[in-house]
PDB file of C-alpha atoms in Angstrom:
ATOM      1  CA  ALA A  10     166.473  14.693  69.162  1.00 45.00           C
ATOM      2  CA  ILE A  11     166.877  11.651  66.892  1.00 49.00           C
ATOM      3  CA  GLU A  12     163.148  11.624  66.106  1.00 49.00           C
ATOM      4  CA  TRP A  13     163.372  15.282  65.156  1.00 47.00           C
ATOM      5  CA  LEU A  14     166.348  14.479  62.892  1.00 47.00           C
ATOM      6  CA  GLU A  15     164.444  11.669  61.202  1.00 50.00           C
ATOM      7  CA  ASN A  16     161.508  14.024  60.560  1.00 57.00           C
ATOM      8  CA  ASN A  17     163.851  16.582  58.915  1.00 53.00           C
ATOM      9  CA  PRO A  18     165.995  14.560  56.472  1.00 54.00           C
ATOM     10  CA  SER A  19     166.537  17.600  54.237  1.00 53.00           C
ATOM     11  CA  LEU A  20     169.101  19.129  56.611  1.00 49.00           C
ATOM     12  CA  PRO A  21     172.768  18.919  55.587  1.00 50.00           C
ATOM     13  CA  PRO A  22     174.949  16.807  57.931  1.00 49.00           C
ATOM     14  CA  ALA A  23     176.516  19.827  59.711  1.00 46.00           C
ATOM     15  CA  GLN A  24     173.126  21.342  60.475  1.00 45.00           C
ATOM     16  CA  ALA A  25     171.784  17.952  61.496  1.00 44.00           C
ATOM     17  CA  LEU A  26     174.642  17.568  63.978  1.00 45.00           C
ATOM     18  CA  GLN A  27     173.972  21.051  65.393  1.00 46.00           C
ATOM     19  CA  ALA A  28     170.276  20.266  65.584  1.00 45.00           C
ATOM     20  CA  THR A  29     170.961  17.195  67.712  1.00 45.00           C
ATOM     21  CA  LEU A  30     173.151  19.228  70.040  1.00 47.00           C
ATOM     22  CA  ARG A  31     170.774  22.181  70.241  1.00 46.00           C
ATOM     23  CA  PRO A  32     167.090  21.525  69.472  1.00 46.00           C
ATOM     24  CA  PRO A  33     165.143  24.403  67.906  1.00 48.00           C
ATOM     25  CA  LEU A  34     163.656  26.967  70.245  1.00 49.00           C
ATOM     26  CA  ALA A  35     159.922  27.011  70.670  1.00 47.00           C
ATOM     27  CA  PRO A  36     158.154  30.262  69.868  1.00 48.00           C
ATOM     28  CA  PRO A  37     157.385  32.354  72.949  1.00 49.00           C
ATOM     29  CA  THR A  38     154.158  31.451  74.640  1.00 49.00           C
ATOM     30  CA  PRO A  39     151.890  34.131  76.069  1.00 49.00           C
ATOM     31  CA  SER A  40     153.231  33.380  79.540  1.00 50.00           C
ATOM     32  CA  THR A  41     156.905  33.810  78.485  1.00 50.00           C
ATOM     33  CA  ALA A  42     156.442  36.699  76.056  1.00 48.00           C
ATOM     34  CA  PRO A  43     157.537  40.072  77.414  1.00 52.00           C
ATOM     35  CA  LYS A  44     154.673  42.066  78.824  1.00 54.00           C
ATOM     36  CA  PRO A  45     154.191  45.588  77.509  1.00 50.00           C
ATOM     37  CA  THR A  46     154.852  48.302  80.037  1.00 50.00           C
ATOM     38  CA  ALA A  47     153.692  51.859  80.271  1.00 48.00           C
ATOM     39  CA  ARG A  48     157.102  52.964  79.039  1.00 49.00           C
ATOM     40  CA  THR A  49     156.803  51.027  75.759  1.00 45.00           C
ATOM     41  CA  HIS A  50     153.395  52.529  75.001  1.00 45.00           C
ATOM     42  CA  ARG A  51     154.168  56.102  75.987  1.00 46.00           C
ATOM     43  CA  LYS A  52     154.693  58.342  72.993  1.00 50.00           C
ATOM     44  CA  MET A  53     157.357  60.956  73.230  1.00 51.00           C
ATOM     45  CA  SER A  54     156.438  64.337  71.900  1.00 57.00           C
ATOM     46  CA  ARG A  55     158.921  65.899  69.547  1.00 71.00           C
ATOM     47  CA  VAL A  56     160.226  69.290  70.497  1.00 68.00           C
ATOM     48  CA  SER A  57     161.125  71.545  67.632  1.00 75.00           C
ATOM     49  CA  ILE A  58     164.104  73.719  68.430  1.00 75.00           C
ATOM     50  CA  PRO A  59     164.036  77.191  66.842  1.00 73.00           C
ATOM     51  CA  GLU A  60     166.400  77.526  63.889  1.00 78.00           C
ATOM     52  CA  ASP A  61     168.538  80.132  65.632  1.00 78.00           C
ATOM     53  CA  LYS A  62     169.201  77.669  68.493  1.00 78.00           C
ATOM     54  CA  GLN A  63     169.633  74.474  66.437  1.00 83.00           C
ATOM     55  CA  GLU A  64     173.329  75.029  65.739  1.00 85.00           C
ATOM     56  CA  GLU A  65     174.015  75.797  69.399  1.00 87.00           C
ATOM     57  CA  PHE A  66     171.951  72.765  70.441  1.00 86.00           C
ATOM     58  CA  GLN A  67     173.886  70.488  68.105  1.00 89.00           C
ATOM     59  CA  LYS A  68     177.242  71.821  69.345  1.00 91.00           C
ATOM     60  CA  LEU A  69     176.149  71.271  72.925  1.00 90.00           C
ATOM     61  CA  GLN A  70     175.085  67.708  72.122  1.00 91.00           C
ATOM     62  CA  GLU A  71     178.486  66.975  70.572  1.00 93.00           C
ATOM     63  CA  GLN A  72     180.233  68.618  73.520  1.00 93.00           C
ATOM     64  CA  TYR A  73     178.146  66.561  75.938  1.00 93.00           C
ATOM     65  CA  ALA A  74     179.030  63.343  74.117  1.00 93.00           C
ATOM     66  CA  GLN A  75     182.747  64.183  74.193  1.00 94.00           C
ATOM     67  CA  GLN A  76     182.644  65.113  77.876  1.00 94.00           C
ATOM     68  CA  ARG A  77     180.758  61.929  78.712  1.00 94.00           C
ATOM     69  CA  LYS A  78     183.345  59.862  76.846  1.00 95.00           C
ATOM     70  CA  LEU A  79     186.191  61.592  78.722  1.00 94.00           C
ATOM     71  CA  TYR A  80     184.406  61.028  82.029  1.00 94.00           C
ATOM     72  CA  GLN A  81     183.846  57.331  81.285  1.00 95.00           C
ATOM     73  CA  ASN A  82     187.455  56.845  80.134  1.00 95.00           C
ATOM     74  CA  THR A  83     188.736  58.462  83.318  1.00 95.00           C
ATOM     75  CA  ALA A  84     186.441  56.344  85.474  1.00 94.00           C
ATOM     76  CA  GLY A  85     187.655  53.242  83.616  1.00 95.00           C
ATOM     77  CA  GLN A  86     191.302  54.166  84.168  1.00 95.00           C
ATOM     78  CA  MET A  87     190.582  54.675  87.855  1.00 95.00           C
ATOM     79  CA  ALA A  88     188.967  51.246  88.065  1.00 95.00           C
ATOM     80  CA  VAL A  89     192.008  49.626  86.422  1.00 95.00           C
ATOM     81  CA  LEU A  90     194.391  51.397  88.797  1.00 95.00           C
ATOM     82  CA  ASP A  91     192.261  50.396  91.753  1.00 95.00           C
ATOM     83  CA  ARG A  92     192.395  46.726  90.708  1.00 95.00           C
ATOM     84  CA  GLU A  93     196.175  46.907  90.190  1.00 95.00           C
ATOM     85  CA  LYS A  94     196.656  48.495  93.605  1.00 94.00           C
ATOM     86  CA  ALA A  95     194.505  45.824  95.251  1.00 94.00           C
ATOM     87  CA  ARG A  96     196.537  43.121  93.495  1.00 94.00           C
ATOM     88  CA  ASN A  97     199.795  44.729  94.659  1.00 93.00           C
ATOM     89  CA  ASP A  98     198.479  44.974  98.227  1.00 94.00           C
ATOM     90  CA  LEU A  99     197.545  41.296  98.162  1.00 94.00           C
ATOM     91  CA  THR A 100     200.965  40.376  96.737  1.00 91.00           C
ATOM     92  CA  ASN A 101     202.732  42.405  99.434  1.00 91.00           C
ATOM     93  CA  THR A 102     200.626  40.759 102.137  1.00 92.00           C
ATOM     94  CA  GLU A 103     201.532  37.305 100.841  1.00 92.00           C
ATOM     95  CA  LEU A 104     205.239  38.176 100.500  1.00 90.00           C
ATOM     96  CA  LYS A 105     205.392  39.419 104.101  1.00 90.00           C
ATOM     97  CA  LYS A 106     204.228  35.975 105.274  1.00 92.00           C
ATOM     98  CA  LEU A 107     207.254  34.286 103.645  1.00 90.00           C
ATOM     99  CA  PRO A 108     210.574  33.811 105.453  1.00 88.00           C
ATOM    100  CA  ALA A 109     213.298  36.391 104.659  1.00 80.00           C
ATOM    101  CA  GLU A 110     215.586  33.820 103.002  1.00 83.00           C
ATOM    102  CA  THR A 111     212.958  32.775 100.429  1.00 86.00           C
ATOM    103  CA  VAL A 112     214.223  33.005  96.857  1.00 87.00           C
ATOM    104  CA  MET A 113     212.033  35.393  94.853  1.00 90.00           C
ATOM    105  CA  TYR A 114     211.795  36.260  91.214  1.00 90.00           C
ATOM    106  CA  LYS A 115     210.396  39.354  89.556  1.00 88.00           C
ATOM    107  CA  GLN A 116     209.198  39.578  86.002  1.00 88.00           C
ATOM    108  CA  VAL A 117     211.166  41.694  83.557  1.00 90.00           C
ATOM    109  CA  GLY A 118     209.415  41.585  80.202  1.00 92.00           C
ATOM    110  CA  LYS A 119     209.019  37.906  79.364  1.00 93.00           C
ATOM    111  CA  MET A 120     211.734  36.641  81.680  1.00 95.00           C
ATOM    112  CA  PHE A 121     212.034  36.250  85.420  1.00 93.00           C
ATOM    113  CA  VAL A 122     215.036  37.566  87.340  1.00 93.00           C
ATOM    114  CA  GLN A 123     216.005  36.543  90.845  1.00 93.00           C
ATOM    115  CA  ALA A 124     215.659  39.448  93.284  1.00 90.00           C
ATOM    116  CA  PRO A 125     215.909  39.829  97.062  1.00 89.00           C
ATOM    117  CA  GLY A 126     212.547  39.814  98.867  1.00 87.00           C
ATOM    118  CA  PRO A 127     212.855  43.231 100.542  1.00 87.00           C
ATOM    119  CA  LYS A 128     213.698  44.849  97.196  1.00 89.00           C
ATOM    120  CA  VAL A 129     210.648  43.245  95.522  1.00 89.00           C
ATOM    121  CA  MET A 130     208.377  44.486  98.325  1.00 90.00           C
ATOM    122  CA  GLU A 131     209.962  47.950  98.117  1.00 91.00           C
ATOM    123  CA  GLU A 132     209.296  48.107  94.377  1.00 92.00           C
ATOM    124  CA  ILE A 133     205.681  47.065  94.906  1.00 92.00           C
ATOM    125  CA  GLY A 134     205.303  49.784  97.557  1.00 92.00           C
ATOM    126  CA  ALA A 135     206.761  52.396  95.189  1.00 94.00           C
ATOM    127  CA  GLU A 136     204.396  51.249  92.464  1.00 94.00           C
ATOM    128  CA  ASN A 137     201.463  51.614  94.879  1.00 93.00           C
ATOM    129  CA  LYS A 138     202.556  55.184  95.691  1.00 95.00           C
ATOM    130  CA  SER A 139     202.610  56.022  91.998  1.00 95.00           C
ATOM    131  CA  PHE A 140     199.124  54.477  91.703  1.00 95.00           C
ATOM    132  CA  ASP A 141     197.922  56.728  94.526  1.00 94.00           C
ATOM    133  CA  THR A 142     199.354  59.803  92.795  1.00 95.00           C
ATOM    134  CA  ARG A 143     197.791  58.826  89.489  1.00 96.00           C
ATOM    135  CA  MET A 144     194.445  58.089  91.203  1.00 95.00           C
ATOM    136  CA  SER A 145     194.346  61.556  92.763  1.00 95.00           C
ATOM    137  CA  GLU A 146     195.127  63.128  89.356  1.00 96.00           C
ATOM    138  CA  LEU A 147     192.398  61.090  87.703  1.00 95.00           C
ATOM    139  CA  GLY A 148     189.987  61.883  90.531  1.00 95.00           C
ATOM    140  CA  SER A 149     190.405  65.614  89.994  1.00 95.00           C
ATOM    141  CA  LYS A 150     190.016  65.154  86.235  1.00 95.00           C
ATOM    142  CA  ARG A 151     186.861  63.136  86.783  1.00 95.00           C
ATOM    143  CA  GLU A 152     185.408  65.850  89.015  1.00 95.00           C
ATOM    144  CA  THR A 153     186.193  68.468  86.371  1.00 95.00           C
ATOM    145  CA  TYR A 154     184.549  66.364  83.659  1.00 94.00           C
ATOM    146  CA  GLU A 155     181.528  65.751  85.882  1.00 94.00           C
ATOM    147  CA  LYS A 156     181.061  69.492  86.494  1.00 94.00           C
ATOM    148  CA  ALA A 157     181.385  70.190  82.770  1.00 94.00           C
ATOM    149  CA  LEU A 158     178.873  67.426  82.018  1.00 94.00           C
ATOM    150  CA  LEU A 159     176.355  68.858  84.450  1.00 93.00           C
ATOM    151  CA  GLU A 160     176.815  72.360  83.051  1.00 94.00           C
ATOM    152  CA  THR A 161     176.352  71.204  79.461  1.00 93.00           C
ATOM    153  CA  GLU A 162     173.352  69.118  80.474  1.00 92.00           C
ATOM    154  CA  GLY A 163     171.838  72.177  82.141  1.00 92.00           C
ATOM    155  CA  GLN A 164     172.354  74.237  78.988  1.00 91.00           C
ATOM    156  CA  LEU A 165     170.711  71.541  76.868  1.00 89.00           C
ATOM    157  CA  LYS A 166     167.748  71.331  79.244  1.00 90.00           C
ATOM    158  CA  ALA A 167     167.379  75.123  79.172  1.00 89.00           C
ATOM    159  CA  ILE A 168     167.187  75.136  75.372  1.00 86.00           C
ATOM    160  CA  ILE A 169     164.638  72.290  75.406  1.00 86.00           C
ATOM    161  CA  GLU A 170     162.536  74.018  78.083  1.00 87.00           C
ATOM    162  CA  LYS A 171     162.520  77.269  76.112  1.00 85.00           C
ATOM    163  CA  ALA A 172     161.502  75.391  72.968  1.00 81.00           C
ATOM    164  CA  THR A 173     158.764  73.533  74.877  1.00 82.00           C
ATOM    165  CA  ALA A 174     157.441  76.749  76.410  1.00 79.00           C
ATOM    166  CA  ALA A 175     157.348  78.410  72.965  1.00 73.00           C
ATOM    167  CA  GLN A 176     155.114  75.659  71.549  1.00 69.00           C
TER     168      GLN A 176
END
């Protein structure tokens, strides 16, 4: 690294320091360069949608994008709830191992308040029940969004197939 620095005296001090920490990358050699695949060379044919169907096609594309976003948001919310429930289950398991007279604290905002152990475990159990209720609501929403996605996708494919057959 020092030899490289001496050979490049034109670098400002900050760049010289970075250069000593991270030497420049060598250009890819034929063995490390990505190999072309059939997918990169395949040309996609453009399908021209008839003018009378273009507006419908565009609306369906926008609808599909919105439905996909709703589906992904719902799936994300379900994943968060699932992690929270797992954390609560683990906490409850650990609390059950402790003796009954153990002093416990629960968080209220930024402060911690002393609370009896059974009450803390009861609150965690109630929170888990609300998670289960919310998960079932989100599950039904996700199913609805998935059905709508598949229907919209089918409509889009039908328009594309008709346009392809007309060409």
